[in-house]
Amino acid sequence: MEQQTRLLTEKEVAERLGLKSTRTVRSLRESGKIAYTRILNQRYMYPDWAVDQYIEMNTVMPCQDQTEDRTSFSSRSGVSITSDGPNKAAVGNEARARAIVSKLRNASQNSSSDAAASEAPVIRPSFR
């Protein structure tokens, strides 16, 4: 037997997500982060599976590659520090920055490349 989808109000969704306000639920709907149904062009209702899907999509799983770092001899607390490995966002940001720099160098007339310098006209000062 197939189970029917239950539609939840904004208040019920907020309670299920542990939110104090329905404003956050509206923001999620307006930003397209949670599925909803509009009833009679007036009321927004949320399928129970949409809330489950939102929770699943936003659940952060612990990193399996964490490594325990040795405590430094100079550490006063003696507490080990856990490293999550290389920061993937930093690697992406670095690659994006390099691409932007490359694009700007290629597009700039005042580029410092040798090819641009040999083609640029030389302005000679005139002394009177």
JSON list of C-alpha atoms in Angstrom, two decimals:
[
{"chain": "A", "resi": 1, "resn": "MET", "atom": "CA", "xyz": [0.00, 0.00, 0.00]},
{"chain": "A", "resi": 2, "resn": "GLU", "atom": "CA", "xyz": [1.38, 3.38, -1.04]},
{"chain": "A", "resi": 3, "resn": "GLN", "atom": "CA", "xyz": [1.75, 6.08, 1.61]},
{"chain": "A", "resi": 4, "resn": "GLN", "atom": "CA", "xyz": [0.19, 9.46, 0.84]},
{"chain": "A", "resi": 5, "resn": "THR", "atom": "CA", "xyz": [2.23, 12.65, 0.88]},
{"chain": "A", "resi": 6, "resn": "ARG", "atom": "CA", "xyz": [1.35, 14.88, 3.80]},
{"chain": "A", "resi": 7, "resn": "LEU", "atom": "CA", "xyz": [1.40, 18.63, 3.18]},
{"chain": "A", "resi": 8, "resn": "LEU", "atom": "CA", "xyz": [2.87, 20.78, 5.94]},
{"chain": "A", "resi": 9, "resn": "THR", "atom": "CA", "xyz": [2.30, 24.45, 6.74]},
{"chain": "A", "resi": 10, "resn": "GLU", "atom": "CA", "xyz": [5.18, 26.92, 7.08]},
{"chain": "A", "resi": 11, "resn": "LYS", "atom": "CA", "xyz": [4.79, 26.69, 10.86]},
{"chain": "A", "resi": 12, "resn": "GLU", "atom": "CA", "xyz": [4.98, 22.89, 10.81]},
{"chain": "A", "resi": 13, "resn": "VAL", "atom": "CA", "xyz": [8.08, 23.00, 8.58]},
{"chain": "A", "resi": 14, "resn": "ALA", "atom": "CA", "xyz": [9.73, 25.53, 10.90]},
{"chain": "A", "resi": 15, "resn": "GLU", "atom": "CA", "xyz": [8.99, 23.31, 13.92]},
{"chain": "A", "resi": 16, "resn": "ARG", "atom": "CA", "xyz": [10.32, 20.23, 12.12]},
{"chain": "A", "resi": 17, "resn": "LEU", "atom": "CA", "xyz": [13.55, 22.06, 11.21]},
{"chain": "A", "resi": 18, "resn": "GLY", "atom": "CA", "xyz": [13.89, 23.48, 14.72]},
{"chain": "A", "resi": 19, "resn": "LEU", "atom": "CA", "xyz": [13.43, 27.08, 13.59]},
{"chain": "A", "resi": 20, "resn": "LYS", "atom": "CA", "xyz": [11.91, 29.80, 15.75]},
{"chain": "A", "resi": 21, "resn": "SER", "atom": "CA", "xyz": [10.39, 31.71, 12.84]},
{"chain": "A", "resi": 22, "resn": "THR", "atom": "CA", "xyz": [8.55, 30.88, 9.62]},
{"chain": "A", "resi": 23, "resn": "ARG", "atom": "CA", "xyz": [10.51, 33.67, 7.92]},
{"chain": "A", "resi": 24, "resn": "THR", "atom": "CA", "xyz": [13.41, 31.28, 7.30]},
{"chain": "A", "resi": 25, "resn": "VAL", "atom": "CA", "xyz": [11.04, 28.78, 5.66]},
{"chain": "A", "resi": 26, "resn": "ARG", "atom": "CA", "xyz": [9.80, 31.55, 3.34]},
{"chain": "A", "resi": 27, "resn": "SER", "atom": "CA", "xyz": [13.42, 32.44, 2.50]},
{"chain": "A", "resi": 28, "resn": "LEU", "atom": "CA", "xyz": [14.14, 28.80, 1.67]},
{"chain": "A", "resi": 29, "resn": "ARG", "atom": "CA", "xyz": [11.09, 28.70, -0.61]},
{"chain": "A", "resi": 30, "resn": "GLU", "atom": "CA", "xyz": [11.93, 32.02, -2.33]},
{"chain": "A", "resi": 31, "resn": "SER", "atom": "CA", "xyz": [15.53, 30.94, -2.96]},
{"chain": "A", "resi": 32, "resn": "GLY", "atom": "CA", "xyz": [14.40, 27.60, -4.42]},
{"chain": "A", "resi": 33, "resn": "LYS", "atom": "CA", "xyz": [16.03, 25.49, -1.72]},
{"chain": "A", "resi": 34, "resn": "ILE", "atom": "CA", "xyz": [12.89, 23.63, -0.68]},
{"chain": "A", "resi": 35, "resn": "ALA", "atom": "CA", "xyz": [10.03, 22.27, -2.77]},
{"chain": "A", "resi": 36, "resn": "TYR", "atom": "CA", "xyz": [6.52, 23.56, -2.17]},
{"chain": "A", "resi": 37, "resn": "THR", "atom": "CA", "xyz": [2.98, 23.50, -3.51]},
{"chain": "A", "resi": 38, "resn": "ARG", "atom": "CA", "xyz": [0.82, 26.56, -3.91]},
{"chain": "A", "resi": 39, "resn": "ILE", "atom": "CA", "xyz": [-2.80, 25.94, -2.93]},
{"chain": "A", "resi": 40, "resn": "LEU", "atom": "CA", "xyz": [-5.48, 28.11, -4.58]},
{"chain": "A", "resi": 41, "resn": "ASN", "atom": "CA", "xyz": [-2.89, 30.80, -5.42]},
{"chain": "A", "resi": 42, "resn": "GLN", "atom": "CA", "xyz": [-2.86, 31.85, -1.77]},
{"chain": "A", "resi": 43, "resn": "ARG", "atom": "CA", "xyz": [-1.26, 29.37, 0.57]},
{"chain": "A", "resi": 44, "resn": "TYR", "atom": "CA", "xyz": [2.09, 27.65, 0.39]},
{"chain": "A", "resi": 45, "resn": "MET", "atom": "CA", "xyz": [2.27, 24.05, 1.56]},
{"chain": "A", "resi": 46, "resn": "TYR", "atom": "CA", "xyz": [5.33, 21.82, 1.77]},
{"chain": "A", "resi": 47, "resn": "PRO", "atom": "CA", "xyz": [5.32, 18.06, 1.06]},
{"chain": "A", "resi": 48, "resn": "ASP", "atom": "CA", "xyz": [6.76, 16.12, 3.98]},
{"chain": "A", "resi": 49, "resn": "TRP", "atom": "CA", "xyz": [9.26, 14.48, 1.61]},
{"chain": "A", "resi": 50, "resn": "ALA", "atom": "CA", "xyz": [10.54, 17.95, 0.60]},
{"chain": "A", "resi": 51, "resn": "VAL", "atom": "CA", "xyz": [11.51, 18.68, 4.20]},
{"chain": "A", "resi": 52, "resn": "ASP", "atom": "CA", "xyz": [13.24, 15.30, 4.46]},
{"chain": "A", "resi": 53, "resn": "GLN", "atom": "CA", "xyz": [15.04, 16.00, 1.17]},
{"chain": "A", "resi": 54, "resn": "TYR", "atom": "CA", "xyz": [16.13, 19.47, 2.39]},
{"chain": "A", "resi": 55, "resn": "ILE", "atom": "CA", "xyz": [17.53, 17.96, 5.59]},
{"chain": "A", "resi": 56, "resn": "GLU", "atom": "CA", "xyz": [19.35, 15.23, 3.64]},
{"chain": "A", "resi": 57, "resn": "MET", "atom": "CA", "xyz": [20.84, 17.68, 1.11]},
{"chain": "A", "resi": 58, "resn": "ASN", "atom": "CA", "xyz": [22.11, 19.98, 3.88]},
{"chain": "A", "resi": 59, "resn": "THR", "atom": "CA", "xyz": [23.51, 17.34, 6.18]},
{"chain": "A", "resi": 60, "resn": "VAL", "atom": "CA", "xyz": [27.28, 17.66, 6.47]},
{"chain": "A", "resi": 61, "resn": "MET", "atom": "CA", "xyz": [29.05, 14.36, 6.83]},
{"chain": "A", "resi": 62, "resn": "PRO", "atom": "CA", "xyz": [32.30, 14.20, 8.84]},
{"chain": "A", "resi": 63, "resn": "CYS", "atom": "CA", "xyz": [35.49, 13.96, 6.82]},
{"chain": "A", "resi": 64, "resn": "GLN", "atom": "CA", "xyz": [36.83, 10.41, 6.68]},
{"chain": "A", "resi": 65, "resn": "ASP", "atom": "CA", "xyz": [40.37, 11.61, 5.86]},
{"chain": "A", "resi": 66, "resn": "GLN", "atom": "CA", "xyz": [41.00, 13.55, 9.05]},
{"chain": "A", "resi": 67, "resn": "THR", "atom": "CA", "xyz": [44.46, 13.01, 10.47]},
{"chain": "A", "resi": 68, "resn": "GLU", "atom": "CA", "xyz": [45.50, 13.48, 14.04]},
{"chain": "A", "resi": 69, "resn": "ASP", "atom": "CA", "xyz": [48.45, 15.85, 14.33]},
{"chain": "A", "resi": 70, "resn": "ARG", "atom": "CA", "xyz": [51.11, 15.28, 16.95]},
{"chain": "A", "resi": 71, "resn": "THR", "atom": "CA", "xyz": [51.04, 17.68, 19.85]},
{"chain": "A", "resi": 72, "resn": "SER", "atom": "CA", "xyz": [53.78, 20.27, 19.64]},
{"chain": "A", "resi": 73, "resn": "PHE", "atom": "CA", "xyz": [56.43, 20.15, 22.36]},
{"chain": "A", "resi": 74, "resn": "SER", "atom": "CA", "xyz": [55.92, 23.88, 22.90]},
{"chain": "A", "resi": 75, "resn": "SER", "atom": "CA", "xyz": [52.14, 23.54, 23.27]},
{"chain": "A", "resi": 76, "resn": "ARG", "atom": "CA", "xyz": [50.95, 24.59, 26.70]},
{"chain": "A", "resi": 77, "resn": "SER", "atom": "CA", "xyz": [47.62, 22.79, 26.52]},
{"chain": "A", "resi": 78, "resn": "GLY", "atom": "CA", "xyz": [48.95, 19.51, 25.13]},
{"chain": "A", "resi": 79, "resn": "VAL", "atom": "CA", "xyz": [45.74, 19.14, 23.08]},
{"chain": "A", "resi": 80, "resn": "SER", "atom": "CA", "xyz": [46.06, 17.47, 19.68]},
{"chain": "A", "resi": 81, "resn": "ILE", "atom": "CA", "xyz": [44.91, 19.42, 16.66]},
{"chain": "A", "resi": 82, "resn": "THR", "atom": "CA", "xyz": [42.86, 17.74, 13.94]},
{"chain": "A", "resi": 83, "resn": "SER", "atom": "CA", "xyz": [43.61, 18.60, 10.33]},
{"chain": "A", "resi": 84, "resn": "ASP", "atom": "CA", "xyz": [40.82, 18.29, 7.76]},
{"chain": "A", "resi": 85, "resn": "GLY", "atom": "CA", "xyz": [43.36, 18.18, 4.95]},
{"chain": "A", "resi": 86, "resn": "PRO", "atom": "CA", "xyz": [43.67, 20.75, 2.17]},
{"chain": "A", "resi": 87, "resn": "ASN", "atom": "CA", "xyz": [40.94, 23.34, 1.97]},
{"chain": "A", "resi": 88, "resn": "LYS", "atom": "CA", "xyz": [39.11, 22.65, -1.30]},
{"chain": "A", "resi": 89, "resn": "ALA", "atom": "CA", "xyz": [37.63, 26.16, -1.39]},
{"chain": "A", "resi": 90, "resn": "ALA", "atom": "CA", "xyz": [41.11, 27.68, -1.19]},
{"chain": "A", "resi": 91, "resn": "VAL", "atom": "CA", "xyz": [42.31, 25.56, -4.09]},
{"chain": "A", "resi": 92, "resn": "GLY", "atom": "CA", "xyz": [39.32, 26.65, -6.18]},
{"chain": "A", "resi": 93, "resn": "ASN", "atom": "CA", "xyz": [39.81, 30.29, -5.24]},
{"chain": "A", "resi": 94, "resn": "GLU", "atom": "CA", "xyz": [43.48, 30.12, -6.20]},
{"chain": "A", "resi": 95, "resn": "ALA", "atom": "CA", "xyz": [42.66, 28.59, -9.59]},
{"chain": "A", "resi": 96, "resn": "ARG", "atom": "CA", "xyz": [39.99, 31.23, -10.22]},
{"chain": "A", "resi": 97, "resn": "ALA", "atom": "CA", "xyz": [42.38, 34.03, -9.25]},
{"chain": "A", "resi": 98, "resn": "ARG", "atom": "CA", "xyz": [45.03, 32.68, -11.63]},
{"chain": "A", "resi": 99, "resn": "ALA", "atom": "CA", "xyz": [42.49, 32.52, -14.47]},
{"chain": "A", "resi": 100, "resn": "ILE", "atom": "CA", "xyz": [41.41, 36.12, -13.82]},
{"chain": "A", "resi": 101, "resn": "VAL", "atom": "CA", "xyz": [45.01, 37.34, -13.74]},
{"chain": "A", "resi": 102, "resn": "SER", "atom": "CA", "xyz": [45.74, 35.51, -17.00]},
{"chain": "A", "resi": 103, "resn": "LYS", "atom": "CA", "xyz": [42.66, 36.96, -18.66]},
{"chain": "A", "resi": 104, "resn": "LEU", "atom": "CA", "xyz": [43.51, 40.48, -17.48]},
{"chain": "A", "resi": 105, "resn": "ARG", "atom": "CA", "xyz": [47.10, 40.18, -18.71]},
{"chain": "A", "resi": 106, "resn": "ASN", "atom": "CA", "xyz": [45.93, 39.06, -22.14]},
{"chain": "A", "resi": 107, "resn": "ALA", "atom": "CA", "xyz": [43.35, 41.83, -22.40]},
{"chain": "A", "resi": 108, "resn": "SER", "atom": "CA", "xyz": [45.49, 44.68, -21.06]},
{"chain": "A", "resi": 109, "resn": "GLN", "atom": "CA", "xyz": [47.29, 47.00, -23.51]},
{"chain": "A", "resi": 110, "resn": "ASN", "atom": "CA", "xyz": [49.75, 47.88, -20.77]},
{"chain": "A", "resi": 111, "resn": "SER", "atom": "CA", "xyz": [50.63, 44.27, -20.11]},
{"chain": "A", "resi": 112, "resn": "SER", "atom": "CA", "xyz": [54.17, 43.56, -19.02]},
{"chain": "A", "resi": 113, "resn": "SER", "atom": "CA", "xyz": [54.64, 40.72, -21.50]},
{"chain": "A", "resi": 114, "resn": "ASP", "atom": "CA", "xyz": [57.56, 40.97, -23.96]},
{"chain": "A", "resi": 115, "resn": "ALA", "atom": "CA", "xyz": [55.32, 40.75, -27.03]},
{"chain": "A", "resi": 116, "resn": "ALA", "atom": "CA", "xyz": [53.25, 43.74, -25.96]},
{"chain": "A", "resi": 117, "resn": "ALA", "atom": "CA", "xyz": [56.37, 45.76, -25.13]},
{"chain": "A", "resi": 118, "resn": "SER", "atom": "CA", "xyz": [57.92, 45.24, -28.58]},
{"chain": "A", "resi": 119, "resn": "GLU", "atom": "CA", "xyz": [54.73, 46.37, -30.34]},
{"chain": "A", "resi": 120, "resn": "ALA", "atom": "CA", "xyz": [54.05, 49.43, -28.20]},
{"chain": "A", "resi": 121, "resn": "PRO", "atom": "CA", "xyz": [54.90, 52.84, -29.68]},
{"chain": "A", "resi": 122, "resn": "VAL", "atom": "CA", "xyz": [57.74, 54.70, -28.00]},
{"chain": "A", "resi": 123, "resn": "ILE", "atom": "CA", "xyz": [57.02, 58.27, -26.93]},
{"chain": "A", "resi": 124, "resn": "ARG", "atom": "CA", "xyz": [60.19, 60.36, -27.06]},
{"chain": "A", "resi": 125, "resn": "PRO", "atom": "CA", "xyz": [60.40, 63.51, -24.98]},
{"chain": "A", "resi": 126, "resn": "SER", "atom": "CA", "xyz": [60.88, 66.72, -26.88]},
{"chain": "A", "resi": 127, "resn": "PHE", "atom": "CA", "xyz": [63.28, 69.22, -25.34]},
{"chain": "A", "resi": 128, "resn": "ARG", "atom": "CA", "xyz": [63.12, 72.85, -26.38]}
]
